[in-house]
Amino acid sequence: MEFYLTALQLSLCLGAMAMGIFITMKIFNIPDITTDGSYTLGATVTAVLLTYHWPVYAVLPVSMLAGALAGVCTGLVHTKLKIDALLAGILVMTGLYSINLIILGRSNVPLINVSTIFSGFTLFSNEIYNQLAVGLAIITLLALLLTWLLKTDFGIAMRATGNSATMTRALGVNNDKMKIIGLAMANALTALSGFLVSQYQGFTDINMGIGIVITGLGSVLIADALRLWLNITSIGLQIILVITGSFVFQMVLAVTLSLGIDPNMLKLITALFVLLIVALPRVSSGLRRG
C-alpha cells in the first residue's frame, strides 16, 4: 500500500510540471522541450540553497524565478530570432545542462539533515501521510491560482493567442509578449516540480530531468483524452484532469514495477504508454468513420 502512496505523492509533486506543459501545449500550441532543463534547474537551485541553509520559503521563489528565466530565454529565441519553438526549446535545454552542472558543482547532491518543505509542516505523525497532505495542499493552491488567472482578461487573452494569433493581433494583443509570459509561467511551474521532487527523494541529480517531458506530456494527453470523452469545456475542470492525468500516469508506472518488470524497461514502457494514449483517439475516430 505504501508503494502506491509514494506514487501518489510523486504524482502530486509532478502535477505542477503537468500544469506547465498544459499551458505551453494546450493553450499556446507550443511543444516546449525546455522542460527537461528547467525541471533540473529548479531541483539544482533548491539543492544548492538548502545545503547553504536557506529557509524553504526563500528557496521556493528563487527556484521558480530560475525556471521562469529559462522560459523567457526560450520565448525570446522563438519570437525574436524567429526560430521554431521546438528547436528553441532544444537549444535552451541543451545549454541548461551545462548551467545546471555549474550550479550543482558535481553530478549529485544529497539533501541530508536539511529542513525541507515536507519536514517543515507536521500535520500527521506518519511521514507518508504528512508528505501527501503537504503535496495536496500545494497542488490545490496552484490549481486554484491557475484557474483564476486563466479566467481573467489577461488569461483569456493568453488562451485567445493560442487559438487564433491573427485575431488577437488584430485586437491589439502583443502575441510575442504573451508567448514569452506563457513560457515563463510554464517553466516556473516545471521548476517548482523540480523543487518538490528533489526534497521528496532527498537528492538532486544532474540527469534527473532527462526524459521528464514525456511524463508531463503523458499526463496532459491523458487529461485531453478524458476531456474529449467527458465533453468537458470548463478550464478549471481541465486543470483538474491534468492533475488526474499525472496521478494515472504514475499509477501505471507503479503497477508496472509491482508486476516485477525490469526497471531498465521503464523508459520504454513509458514511451509506449504515451504512444498508446496519443494513438487511441485517432484509432477510435478512424473506427467510427469506418
PDB file of C-alpha atoms in Angstrom:
ATOM      1  CA  MET A   1       0.000   0.000   0.000  1.00  0.00           C
ATOM      2  CA  GLU A   2       2.813   2.408   0.887  1.00  0.00           C
ATOM      3  CA  PHE A   3       4.323   1.794  -2.558  1.00  0.00           C
ATOM      4  CA  TYR A   4       1.213   3.195  -4.248  1.00  0.00           C
ATOM      5  CA  LEU A   5       1.018   6.075  -1.766  1.00  0.00           C
ATOM      6  CA  THR A   6       4.551   7.105  -2.712  1.00  0.00           C
ATOM      7  CA  ALA A   7       3.487   7.007  -6.376  1.00  0.00           C
ATOM      8  CA  LEU A   8       0.564   9.271  -5.474  1.00  0.00           C
ATOM      9  CA  GLN A   9       2.932  11.643  -3.689  1.00  0.00           C
ATOM     10  CA  LEU A  10       5.224  11.746  -6.719  1.00  0.00           C
ATOM     11  CA  SER A  11       2.247  12.474  -8.986  1.00  0.00           C
ATOM     12  CA  LEU A  12       1.377  15.476  -6.794  1.00  0.00           C
ATOM     13  CA  CYS A  13       4.962  16.753  -6.987  1.00  0.00           C
ATOM     14  CA  LEU A  14       4.936  16.385 -10.776  1.00  0.00           C
ATOM     15  CA  GLY A  15       1.465  17.906 -11.089  1.00  0.00           C
ATOM     16  CA  ALA A  16       2.943  21.420 -11.264  1.00  0.00           C
ATOM     17  CA  MET A  17       5.040  20.397 -14.273  1.00  0.00           C
ATOM     18  CA  ALA A  18       1.968  18.862 -15.920  1.00  0.00           C
ATOM     19  CA  MET A  19       0.137  22.184 -15.494  1.00  0.00           C
ATOM     20  CA  GLY A  20       3.120  23.944 -17.041  1.00  0.00           C
ATOM     21  CA  ILE A  21       3.055  21.661 -20.071  1.00  0.00           C
ATOM     22  CA  PHE A  22      -0.705  22.211 -20.259  1.00  0.00           C
ATOM     23  CA  ILE A  23      -0.020  25.948 -20.661  1.00  0.00           C
ATOM     24  CA  THR A  24       2.505  25.527 -23.476  1.00  0.00           C
ATOM     25  CA  MET A  25       0.898  22.610 -25.279  1.00  0.00           C
ATOM     26  CA  LYS A  26      -2.823  23.212 -24.934  1.00  0.00           C
ATOM     27  CA  ILE A  27      -3.035  26.981 -24.611  1.00  0.00           C
ATOM     28  CA  PHE A  28      -0.212  28.143 -26.893  1.00  0.00           C
ATOM     29  CA  ASN A  29       0.217  25.009 -29.048  1.00  0.00           C
ATOM     30  CA  ILE A  30       3.970  25.134 -28.411  1.00  0.00           C
ATOM     31  CA  PRO A  31       5.951  21.891 -27.981  1.00  0.00           C
ATOM     32  CA  ASP A  32       8.316  23.154 -25.281  1.00  0.00           C
ATOM     33  CA  ILE A  33      11.312  20.884 -24.648  1.00  0.00           C
ATOM     34  CA  THR A  34      12.830  23.379 -22.185  1.00  0.00           C
ATOM     35  CA  THR A  35      11.036  21.296 -19.550  1.00  0.00           C
ATOM     36  CA  ASP A  36      13.885  18.792 -19.260  1.00  0.00           C
ATOM     37  CA  GLY A  37      16.316  21.575 -18.369  1.00  0.00           C
ATOM     38  CA  SER A  38      14.087  23.815 -16.248  1.00  0.00           C
ATOM     39  CA  TYR A  39      12.939  20.845 -14.137  1.00  0.00           C
ATOM     40  CA  THR A  40      16.547  20.038 -13.267  1.00  0.00           C
ATOM     41  CA  LEU A  41      17.292  23.738 -12.841  1.00  0.00           C
ATOM     42  CA  GLY A  42      14.609  24.029 -10.150  1.00  0.00           C
ATOM     43  CA  ALA A  43      15.994  20.975  -8.364  1.00  0.00           C
ATOM     44  CA  THR A  44      19.589  22.218  -8.710  1.00  0.00           C
ATOM     45  CA  VAL A  45      18.876  25.659  -7.275  1.00  0.00           C
ATOM     46  CA  THR A  46      16.893  24.029  -4.471  1.00  0.00           C
ATOM     47  CA  ALA A  47      19.701  21.631  -3.542  1.00  0.00           C
ATOM     48  CA  VAL A  48      22.400  24.300  -3.511  1.00  0.00           C
ATOM     49  CA  LEU A  49      20.397  26.818  -1.476  1.00  0.00           C
ATOM     50  CA  LEU A  50      19.160  24.228   1.029  1.00  0.00           C
ATOM     51  CA  THR A  51      22.694  22.977   1.625  1.00  0.00           C
ATOM     52  CA  TYR A  52      23.613  26.598   2.329  1.00  0.00           C
ATOM     53  CA  HIS A  53      20.806  26.523   4.944  1.00  0.00           C
ATOM     54  CA  TRP A  54      18.452  28.899   3.187  1.00  0.00           C
ATOM     55  CA  PRO A  55      14.881  28.683   4.537  1.00  0.00           C
ATOM     56  CA  VAL A  56      12.490  26.785   2.296  1.00  0.00           C
ATOM     57  CA  TYR A  57      10.148  29.764   1.890  1.00  0.00           C
ATOM     58  CA  ALA A  58      13.044  31.736   0.375  1.00  0.00           C
ATOM     59  CA  VAL A  59      14.251  28.870  -1.837  1.00  0.00           C
ATOM     60  CA  LEU A  60      10.831  28.394  -3.470  1.00  0.00           C
ATOM     61  CA  PRO A  61      10.558  31.771  -5.265  1.00  0.00           C
ATOM     62  CA  VAL A  62      14.231  31.660  -6.323  1.00  0.00           C
ATOM     63  CA  SER A  63      13.753  28.212  -7.889  1.00  0.00           C
ATOM     64  CA  MET A  64      10.608  29.322  -9.711  1.00  0.00           C
ATOM     65  CA  LEU A  65      12.329  32.528 -10.883  1.00  0.00           C
ATOM     66  CA  ALA A  66      15.190  30.454 -12.304  1.00  0.00           C
ATOM     67  CA  GLY A  67      12.696  28.309 -14.222  1.00  0.00           C
ATOM     68  CA  ALA A  68      10.857  31.406 -15.442  1.00  0.00           C
ATOM     69  CA  LEU A  69      14.117  32.878 -16.792  1.00  0.00           C
ATOM     70  CA  ALA A  70      14.717  29.653 -18.715  1.00  0.00           C
ATOM     71  CA  GLY A  71      11.252  30.009 -20.231  1.00  0.00           C
ATOM     72  CA  VAL A  72      11.929  33.636 -21.115  1.00  0.00           C
ATOM     73  CA  CYS A  73      15.098  32.575 -22.938  1.00  0.00           C
ATOM     74  CA  THR A  74      13.128  30.055 -24.991  1.00  0.00           C
ATOM     75  CA  GLY A  75      10.444  32.646 -25.684  1.00  0.00           C
ATOM     76  CA  LEU A  76      12.961  35.248 -26.851  1.00  0.00           C
ATOM     77  CA  VAL A  77      14.757  32.767 -29.112  1.00  0.00           C
ATOM     78  CA  HIS A  78      11.426  31.723 -30.600  1.00  0.00           C
ATOM     79  CA  THR A  79       9.764  35.131 -31.006  1.00  0.00           C
ATOM     80  CA  LYS A  80      12.671  37.495 -31.612  1.00  0.00           C
ATOM     81  CA  LEU A  81      15.009  35.261 -33.580  1.00  0.00           C
ATOM     82  CA  LYS A  82      12.085  33.582 -35.392  1.00  0.00           C
ATOM     83  CA  ILE A  83      13.389  30.097 -34.595  1.00  0.00           C
ATOM     84  CA  ASP A  84      10.931  27.210 -34.450  1.00  0.00           C
ATOM     85  CA  ALA A  85       9.600  26.724 -30.907  1.00  0.00           C
ATOM     86  CA  LEU A  86      10.692  23.078 -30.781  1.00  0.00           C
ATOM     87  CA  LEU A  87      14.248  23.932 -31.822  1.00  0.00           C
ATOM     88  CA  ALA A  88      14.339  26.913 -29.450  1.00  0.00           C
ATOM     89  CA  GLY A  89      13.401  24.638 -26.549  1.00  0.00           C
ATOM     90  CA  ILE A  90      16.037  22.082 -27.517  1.00  0.00           C
ATOM     91  CA  LEU A  91      18.730  24.777 -27.702  1.00  0.00           C
ATOM     92  CA  VAL A  92      17.870  26.212 -24.287  1.00  0.00           C
ATOM     93  CA  MET A  93      17.527  22.739 -22.746  1.00  0.00           C
ATOM     94  CA  THR A  94      20.974  21.779 -24.053  1.00  0.00           C
ATOM     95  CA  GLY A  95      22.521  24.943 -22.661  1.00  0.00           C
ATOM     96  CA  LEU A  96      20.819  24.410 -19.309  1.00  0.00           C
ATOM     97  CA  TYR A  97      22.616  21.078 -18.831  1.00  0.00           C
ATOM     98  CA  SER A  98      25.950  22.886 -18.522  1.00  0.00           C
ATOM     99  CA  ILE A  99      24.425  25.650 -16.395  1.00  0.00           C
ATOM    100  CA  ASN A 100      22.887  23.089 -14.035  1.00  0.00           C
ATOM    101  CA  LEU A 101      26.203  21.270 -13.723  1.00  0.00           C
ATOM    102  CA  ILE A 102      27.999  24.534 -12.927  1.00  0.00           C
ATOM    103  CA  ILE A 103      25.413  25.456 -10.272  1.00  0.00           C
ATOM    104  CA  LEU A 104      25.391  21.987  -8.725  1.00  0.00           C
ATOM    105  CA  GLY A 105      29.177  21.660  -8.741  1.00  0.00           C
ATOM    106  CA  ARG A 106      29.014  17.883  -9.127  1.00  0.00           C
ATOM    107  CA  SER A 107      26.688  15.298 -10.582  1.00  0.00           C
ATOM    108  CA  ASN A 108      24.738  14.532  -7.395  1.00  0.00           C
ATOM    109  CA  VAL A 109      23.981  16.444  -4.197  1.00  0.00           C
ATOM    110  CA  PRO A 110      22.244  14.629  -1.296  1.00  0.00           C
ATOM    111  CA  LEU A 111      19.827  16.576   0.876  1.00  0.00           C
ATOM    112  CA  ILE A 112      20.697  15.073   4.247  1.00  0.00           C
ATOM    113  CA  ASN A 113      19.941  16.766   7.549  1.00  0.00           C
ATOM    114  CA  VAL A 114      18.394  19.794   5.882  1.00  0.00           C
ATOM    115  CA  SER A 115      14.960  21.237   6.552  1.00  0.00           C
ATOM    116  CA  THR A 116      12.589  20.585   3.645  1.00  0.00           C
ATOM    117  CA  ILE A 117       9.092  21.738   2.826  1.00  0.00           C
ATOM    118  CA  PHE A 118       7.806  18.323   3.906  1.00  0.00           C
ATOM    119  CA  SER A 119       9.585  18.301   7.254  1.00  0.00           C
ATOM    120  CA  GLY A 120       8.676  21.935   7.910  1.00  0.00           C
ATOM    121  CA  PHE A 121       4.972  21.095   8.308  1.00  0.00           C
ATOM    122  CA  THR A 122       3.997  18.340  10.727  1.00  0.00           C
ATOM    123  CA  LEU A 123       0.334  17.652  10.078  1.00  0.00           C
ATOM    124  CA  PHE A 124       0.454  13.888  10.671  1.00  0.00           C
ATOM    125  CA  SER A 125       2.766  11.663  12.679  1.00  0.00           C
ATOM    126  CA  ASN A 126       3.071   9.299   9.692  1.00  0.00           C
ATOM    127  CA  GLU A 127       5.694  10.696   7.313  1.00  0.00           C
ATOM    128  CA  ILE A 128       3.976   9.482   4.143  1.00  0.00           C
ATOM    129  CA  TYR A 129       0.614  10.958   5.158  1.00  0.00           C
ATOM    130  CA  ASN A 130       2.335  14.209   6.054  1.00  0.00           C
ATOM    131  CA  GLN A 131       4.027  14.380   2.641  1.00  0.00           C
ATOM    132  CA  LEU A 132       0.711  13.645   0.923  1.00  0.00           C
ATOM    133  CA  ALA A 133      -1.039  16.418   2.860  1.00  0.00           C
ATOM    134  CA  VAL A 134       1.657  18.986   2.030  1.00  0.00           C
ATOM    135  CA  GLY A 135       1.759  17.946  -1.631  1.00  0.00           C
ATOM    136  CA  LEU A 136      -2.032  18.048  -1.923  1.00  0.00           C
ATOM    137  CA  ALA A 137      -2.192  21.492  -0.320  1.00  0.00           C
ATOM    138  CA  ILE A 138       0.425  22.880  -2.714  1.00  0.00           C
ATOM    139  CA  ILE A 139      -1.110  21.390  -5.871  1.00  0.00           C
ATOM    140  CA  THR A 140      -4.608  22.509  -4.848  1.00  0.00           C
ATOM    141  CA  LEU A 141      -3.411  26.076  -4.308  1.00  0.00           C
ATOM    142  CA  LEU A 142      -1.625  26.047  -7.680  1.00  0.00           C
ATOM    143  CA  ALA A 143      -4.690  24.693  -9.476  1.00  0.00           C
ATOM    144  CA  LEU A 144      -6.922  27.385  -7.938  1.00  0.00           C
ATOM    145  CA  LEU A 145      -4.468  30.160  -8.822  1.00  0.00           C
ATOM    146  CA  LEU A 146      -4.021  28.947 -12.401  1.00  0.00           C
ATOM    147  CA  THR A 147      -7.775  28.556 -12.879  1.00  0.00           C
ATOM    148  CA  TRP A 148      -8.359  32.068 -11.576  1.00  0.00           C
ATOM    149  CA  LEU A 149      -5.605  33.511 -13.798  1.00  0.00           C
ATOM    150  CA  LEU A 150      -6.903  31.859 -16.968  1.00  0.00           C
ATOM    151  CA  LYS A 151     -10.374  33.268 -16.293  1.00  0.00           C
ATOM    152  CA  THR A 152      -9.142  36.861 -16.008  1.00  0.00           C
ATOM    153  CA  ASP A 153      -8.964  39.194 -19.023  1.00  0.00           C
ATOM    154  CA  PHE A 154      -5.238  38.531 -19.237  1.00  0.00           C
ATOM    155  CA  GLY A 155      -5.782  34.772 -19.126  1.00  0.00           C
ATOM    156  CA  ILE A 156      -8.485  34.952 -21.789  1.00  0.00           C
ATOM    157  CA  ALA A 157      -6.068  36.936 -23.980  1.00  0.00           C
ATOM    158  CA  MET A 158      -3.469  34.177 -23.471  1.00  0.00           C
ATOM    159  CA  ARG A 159      -5.957  31.492 -24.475  1.00  0.00           C
ATOM    160  CA  ALA A 160      -7.095  33.528 -27.472  1.00  0.00           C
ATOM    161  CA  THR A 161      -3.473  33.953 -28.604  1.00  0.00           C
ATOM    162  CA  GLY A 162      -3.096  30.186 -28.751  1.00  0.00           C
ATOM    163  CA  ASN A 163      -6.401  29.739 -30.582  1.00  0.00           C
ATOM    164  CA  SER A 164      -6.011  32.493 -33.176  1.00  0.00           C
ATOM    165  CA  ALA A 165      -2.891  34.651 -33.218  1.00  0.00           C
ATOM    166  CA  THR A 166      -4.214  36.575 -36.231  1.00  0.00           C
ATOM    167  CA  MET A 167      -7.377  37.610 -34.413  1.00  0.00           C
ATOM    168  CA  THR A 168      -5.583  38.679 -31.222  1.00  0.00           C
ATOM    169  CA  ARG A 169      -3.037  40.647 -33.258  1.00  0.00           C
ATOM    170  CA  ALA A 170      -5.925  42.490 -34.932  1.00  0.00           C
ATOM    171  CA  LEU A 171      -7.333  43.259 -31.472  1.00  0.00           C
ATOM    172  CA  GLY A 172      -4.040  44.819 -30.383  1.00  0.00           C
ATOM    173  CA  VAL A 173      -2.658  41.942 -28.319  1.00  0.00           C
ATOM    174  CA  ASN A 174       1.130  41.554 -28.387  1.00  0.00           C
ATOM    175  CA  ASN A 175       1.368  37.859 -29.298  1.00  0.00           C
ATOM    176  CA  ASP A 176       5.129  37.650 -28.773  1.00  0.00           C
ATOM    177  CA  LYS A 177       4.798  39.087 -25.277  1.00  0.00           C
ATOM    178  CA  MET A 178       2.016  36.636 -24.458  1.00  0.00           C
ATOM    179  CA  LYS A 179       4.103  33.676 -25.629  1.00  0.00           C
ATOM    180  CA  ILE A 180       7.121  34.776 -23.589  1.00  0.00           C
ATOM    181  CA  ILE A 181       4.992  35.211 -20.467  1.00  0.00           C
ATOM    182  CA  GLY A 182       3.313  31.856 -21.072  1.00  0.00           C
ATOM    183  CA  LEU A 183       6.647  30.058 -21.459  1.00  0.00           C
ATOM    184  CA  ALA A 184       7.952  31.786 -18.331  1.00  0.00           C
ATOM    185  CA  MET A 185       4.901  30.670 -16.332  1.00  0.00           C
ATOM    186  CA  ALA A 186       5.119  27.118 -17.653  1.00  0.00           C
ATOM    187  CA  ASN A 187       8.799  26.719 -16.827  1.00  0.00           C
ATOM    188  CA  ALA A 188       8.349  28.326 -13.408  1.00  0.00           C
ATOM    189  CA  LEU A 189       5.791  25.597 -12.652  1.00  0.00           C
ATOM    190  CA  THR A 190       8.180  22.986 -14.019  1.00  0.00           C
ATOM    191  CA  ALA A 191      10.965  24.300 -11.781  1.00  0.00           C
ATOM    192  CA  LEU A 192       8.523  24.086  -8.868  1.00  0.00           C
ATOM    193  CA  SER A 193       8.150  20.378  -9.599  1.00  0.00           C
ATOM    194  CA  GLY A 194      11.939  20.051  -9.511  1.00  0.00           C
ATOM    195  CA  PHE A 195      11.900  21.922  -6.191  1.00  0.00           C
ATOM    196  CA  LEU A 196       9.384  19.454  -4.733  1.00  0.00           C
ATOM    197  CA  VAL A 197      10.799  16.233  -6.181  1.00  0.00           C
ATOM    198  CA  SER A 198      14.359  16.964  -5.068  1.00  0.00           C
ATOM    199  CA  GLN A 199      13.149  17.341  -1.475  1.00  0.00           C
ATOM    200  CA  TYR A 200      10.818  14.370  -1.734  1.00  0.00           C
ATOM    201  CA  GLN A 201      13.516  11.972  -2.979  1.00  0.00           C
ATOM    202  CA  GLY A 202      16.249  13.505  -0.800  1.00  0.00           C
ATOM    203  CA  PHE A 203      18.785  14.351  -3.502  1.00  0.00           C
ATOM    204  CA  THR A 204      19.322  16.213  -6.760  1.00  0.00           C
ATOM    205  CA  ASP A 205      20.954  14.524  -9.739  1.00  0.00           C
ATOM    206  CA  ILE A 206      22.170  16.270 -12.876  1.00  0.00           C
ATOM    207  CA  ASN A 207      20.384  13.692 -15.058  1.00  0.00           C
ATOM    208  CA  MET A 208      17.050  13.659 -13.197  1.00  0.00           C
ATOM    209  CA  GLY A 209      15.362  15.755 -15.887  1.00  0.00           C
ATOM    210  CA  ILE A 210      16.287  13.605 -18.872  1.00  0.00           C
ATOM    211  CA  GLY A 211      13.045  12.462 -20.490  1.00  0.00           C
ATOM    212  CA  ILE A 212      10.865  14.077 -17.815  1.00  0.00           C
ATOM    213  CA  VAL A 213       8.951  15.945 -20.528  1.00  0.00           C
ATOM    214  CA  ILE A 214       7.425  12.590 -21.528  1.00  0.00           C
ATOM    215  CA  THR A 215       5.948  12.259 -18.039  1.00  0.00           C
ATOM    216  CA  GLY A 216       4.322  15.687 -18.227  1.00  0.00           C
ATOM    217  CA  LEU A 217       3.254  15.136 -21.814  1.00  0.00           C
ATOM    218  CA  GLY A 218       1.660  11.811 -20.882  1.00  0.00           C
ATOM    219  CA  SER A 219      -0.280  13.491 -18.069  1.00  0.00           C
ATOM    220  CA  VAL A 220      -1.604  16.184 -20.416  1.00  0.00           C
ATOM    221  CA  LEU A 221      -2.520  13.648 -23.106  1.00  0.00           C
ATOM    222  CA  ILE A 222      -4.414  11.523 -20.581  1.00  0.00           C
ATOM    223  CA  ALA A 223      -6.248  14.668 -19.455  1.00  0.00           C
ATOM    224  CA  ASP A 224      -7.037  15.583 -23.054  1.00  0.00           C
ATOM    225  CA  ALA A 225      -8.427  12.120 -23.752  1.00  0.00           C
ATOM    226  CA  LEU A 226     -10.626  12.344 -20.649  1.00  0.00           C
ATOM    227  CA  ARG A 227     -11.746  15.828 -21.689  1.00  0.00           C
ATOM    228  CA  LEU A 228     -12.868  14.568 -25.093  1.00  0.00           C
ATOM    229  CA  TRP A 229     -14.609  11.502 -23.692  1.00  0.00           C
ATOM    230  CA  LEU A 230     -16.406  13.504 -20.981  1.00  0.00           C
ATOM    231  CA  ASN A 231     -17.020  16.538 -23.253  1.00  0.00           C
ATOM    232  CA  ILE A 232     -15.548  18.968 -20.714  1.00  0.00           C
ATOM    233  CA  THR A 233     -15.053  22.628 -21.674  1.00  0.00           C
ATOM    234  CA  SER A 234     -14.519  24.300 -18.271  1.00  0.00           C
ATOM    235  CA  ILE A 235     -10.905  25.453 -17.857  1.00  0.00           C
ATOM    236  CA  GLY A 236     -10.995  24.636 -14.134  1.00  0.00           C
ATOM    237  CA  LEU A 237     -12.092  21.057 -14.783  1.00  0.00           C
ATOM    238  CA  GLN A 238      -9.417  20.711 -17.469  1.00  0.00           C
ATOM    239  CA  ILE A 239      -6.736  21.630 -14.922  1.00  0.00           C
ATOM    240  CA  ILE A 240      -8.177  19.061 -12.512  1.00  0.00           C
ATOM    241  CA  LEU A 241      -7.990  16.487 -15.313  1.00  0.00           C
ATOM    242  CA  VAL A 242      -4.314  17.369 -15.849  1.00  0.00           C
ATOM    243  CA  ILE A 243      -3.598  16.609 -12.182  1.00  0.00           C
ATOM    244  CA  THR A 244      -5.645  13.415 -12.530  1.00  0.00           C
ATOM    245  CA  GLY A 245      -3.592  12.530 -15.604  1.00  0.00           C
ATOM    246  CA  SER A 246      -0.400  12.903 -13.573  1.00  0.00           C
ATOM    247  CA  PHE A 247      -1.836  10.509 -10.974  1.00  0.00           C
ATOM    248  CA  VAL A 248      -2.929   7.959 -13.593  1.00  0.00           C
ATOM    249  CA  PHE A 249       0.467   8.100 -15.296  1.00  0.00           C
ATOM    250  CA  GLN A 250       2.359   7.422 -12.066  1.00  0.00           C
ATOM    251  CA  MET A 251      -0.059   4.650 -11.117  1.00  0.00           C
ATOM    252  CA  VAL A 252       0.576   2.915 -14.434  1.00  0.00           C
ATOM    253  CA  LEU A 253       4.314   3.037 -13.774  1.00  0.00           C
ATOM    254  CA  ALA A 254       3.805   1.827 -10.194  1.00  0.00           C
ATOM    255  CA  VAL A 255       1.707  -1.138 -11.334  1.00  0.00           C
ATOM    256  CA  THR A 256       4.327  -1.923 -13.971  1.00  0.00           C
ATOM    257  CA  LEU A 257       7.057  -2.070 -11.342  1.00  0.00           C
ATOM    258  CA  SER A 258       4.878  -4.046  -8.920  1.00  0.00           C
ATOM    259  CA  LEU A 259       4.439  -6.714 -11.624  1.00  0.00           C
ATOM    260  CA  GLY A 260       8.157  -7.369 -11.452  1.00  0.00           C
ATOM    261  CA  ILE A 261       9.087  -5.900 -14.829  1.00  0.00           C
ATOM    262  CA  ASP A 262      12.765  -4.986 -15.189  1.00  0.00           C
ATOM    263  CA  PRO A 263      13.222  -1.295 -14.147  1.00  0.00           C
ATOM    264  CA  ASN A 264      15.554  -0.911 -17.135  1.00  0.00           C
ATOM    265  CA  MET A 265      12.453  -1.272 -19.312  1.00  0.00           C
ATOM    266  CA  LEU A 266      10.630   1.580 -17.560  1.00  0.00           C
ATOM    267  CA  LYS A 267      11.567   4.280 -20.100  1.00  0.00           C
ATOM    268  CA  LEU A 268      10.458   2.045 -22.964  1.00  0.00           C
ATOM    269  CA  ILE A 269       7.166   1.272 -21.234  1.00  0.00           C
ATOM    270  CA  THR A 270       6.675   4.988 -20.555  1.00  0.00           C
ATOM    271  CA  ALA A 271       7.198   5.830 -24.232  1.00  0.00           C
ATOM    272  CA  LEU A 272       4.857   3.050 -25.368  1.00  0.00           C
ATOM    273  CA  PHE A 273       2.185   4.138 -22.900  1.00  0.00           C
ATOM    274  CA  VAL A 274       2.332   7.737 -24.159  1.00  0.00           C
ATOM    275  CA  LEU A 275       2.183   6.433 -27.738  1.00  0.00           C
ATOM    276  CA  LEU A 276      -0.908   4.417 -26.818  1.00  0.00           C
ATOM    277  CA  ILE A 277      -2.603   7.467 -25.306  1.00  0.00           C
ATOM    278  CA  VAL A 278      -1.827   9.515 -28.416  1.00  0.00           C
ATOM    279  CA  ALA A 279      -2.974   6.796 -30.806  1.00  0.00           C
ATOM    280  CA  LEU A 280      -6.218   5.761 -29.090  1.00  0.00           C
ATOM    281  CA  PRO A 281      -8.326   8.835 -30.012  1.00  0.00           C
ATOM    282  CA  ARG A 282      -7.145   8.619 -33.623  1.00  0.00           C
ATOM    283  CA  VAL A 283      -7.790   4.887 -33.858  1.00  0.00           C
ATOM    284  CA  SER A 284     -11.248   5.193 -32.289  1.00  0.00           C
ATOM    285  CA  SER A 285     -12.051   8.119 -34.603  1.00  0.00           C
ATOM    286  CA  GLY A 286     -10.992   6.050 -37.619  1.00  0.00           C
ATOM    287  CA  LEU A 287     -13.100   3.125 -36.489  1.00  0.00           C
ATOM    288  CA  ARG A 288     -16.148   5.378 -36.094  1.00  0.00           C
ATOM    289  CA  ARG A 289     -15.692   6.761 -39.600  1.00  0.00           C
ATOM    290  CA  GLY A 290     -15.206   3.235 -40.925  1.00  0.00           C
TER     291      GLY A 290
END
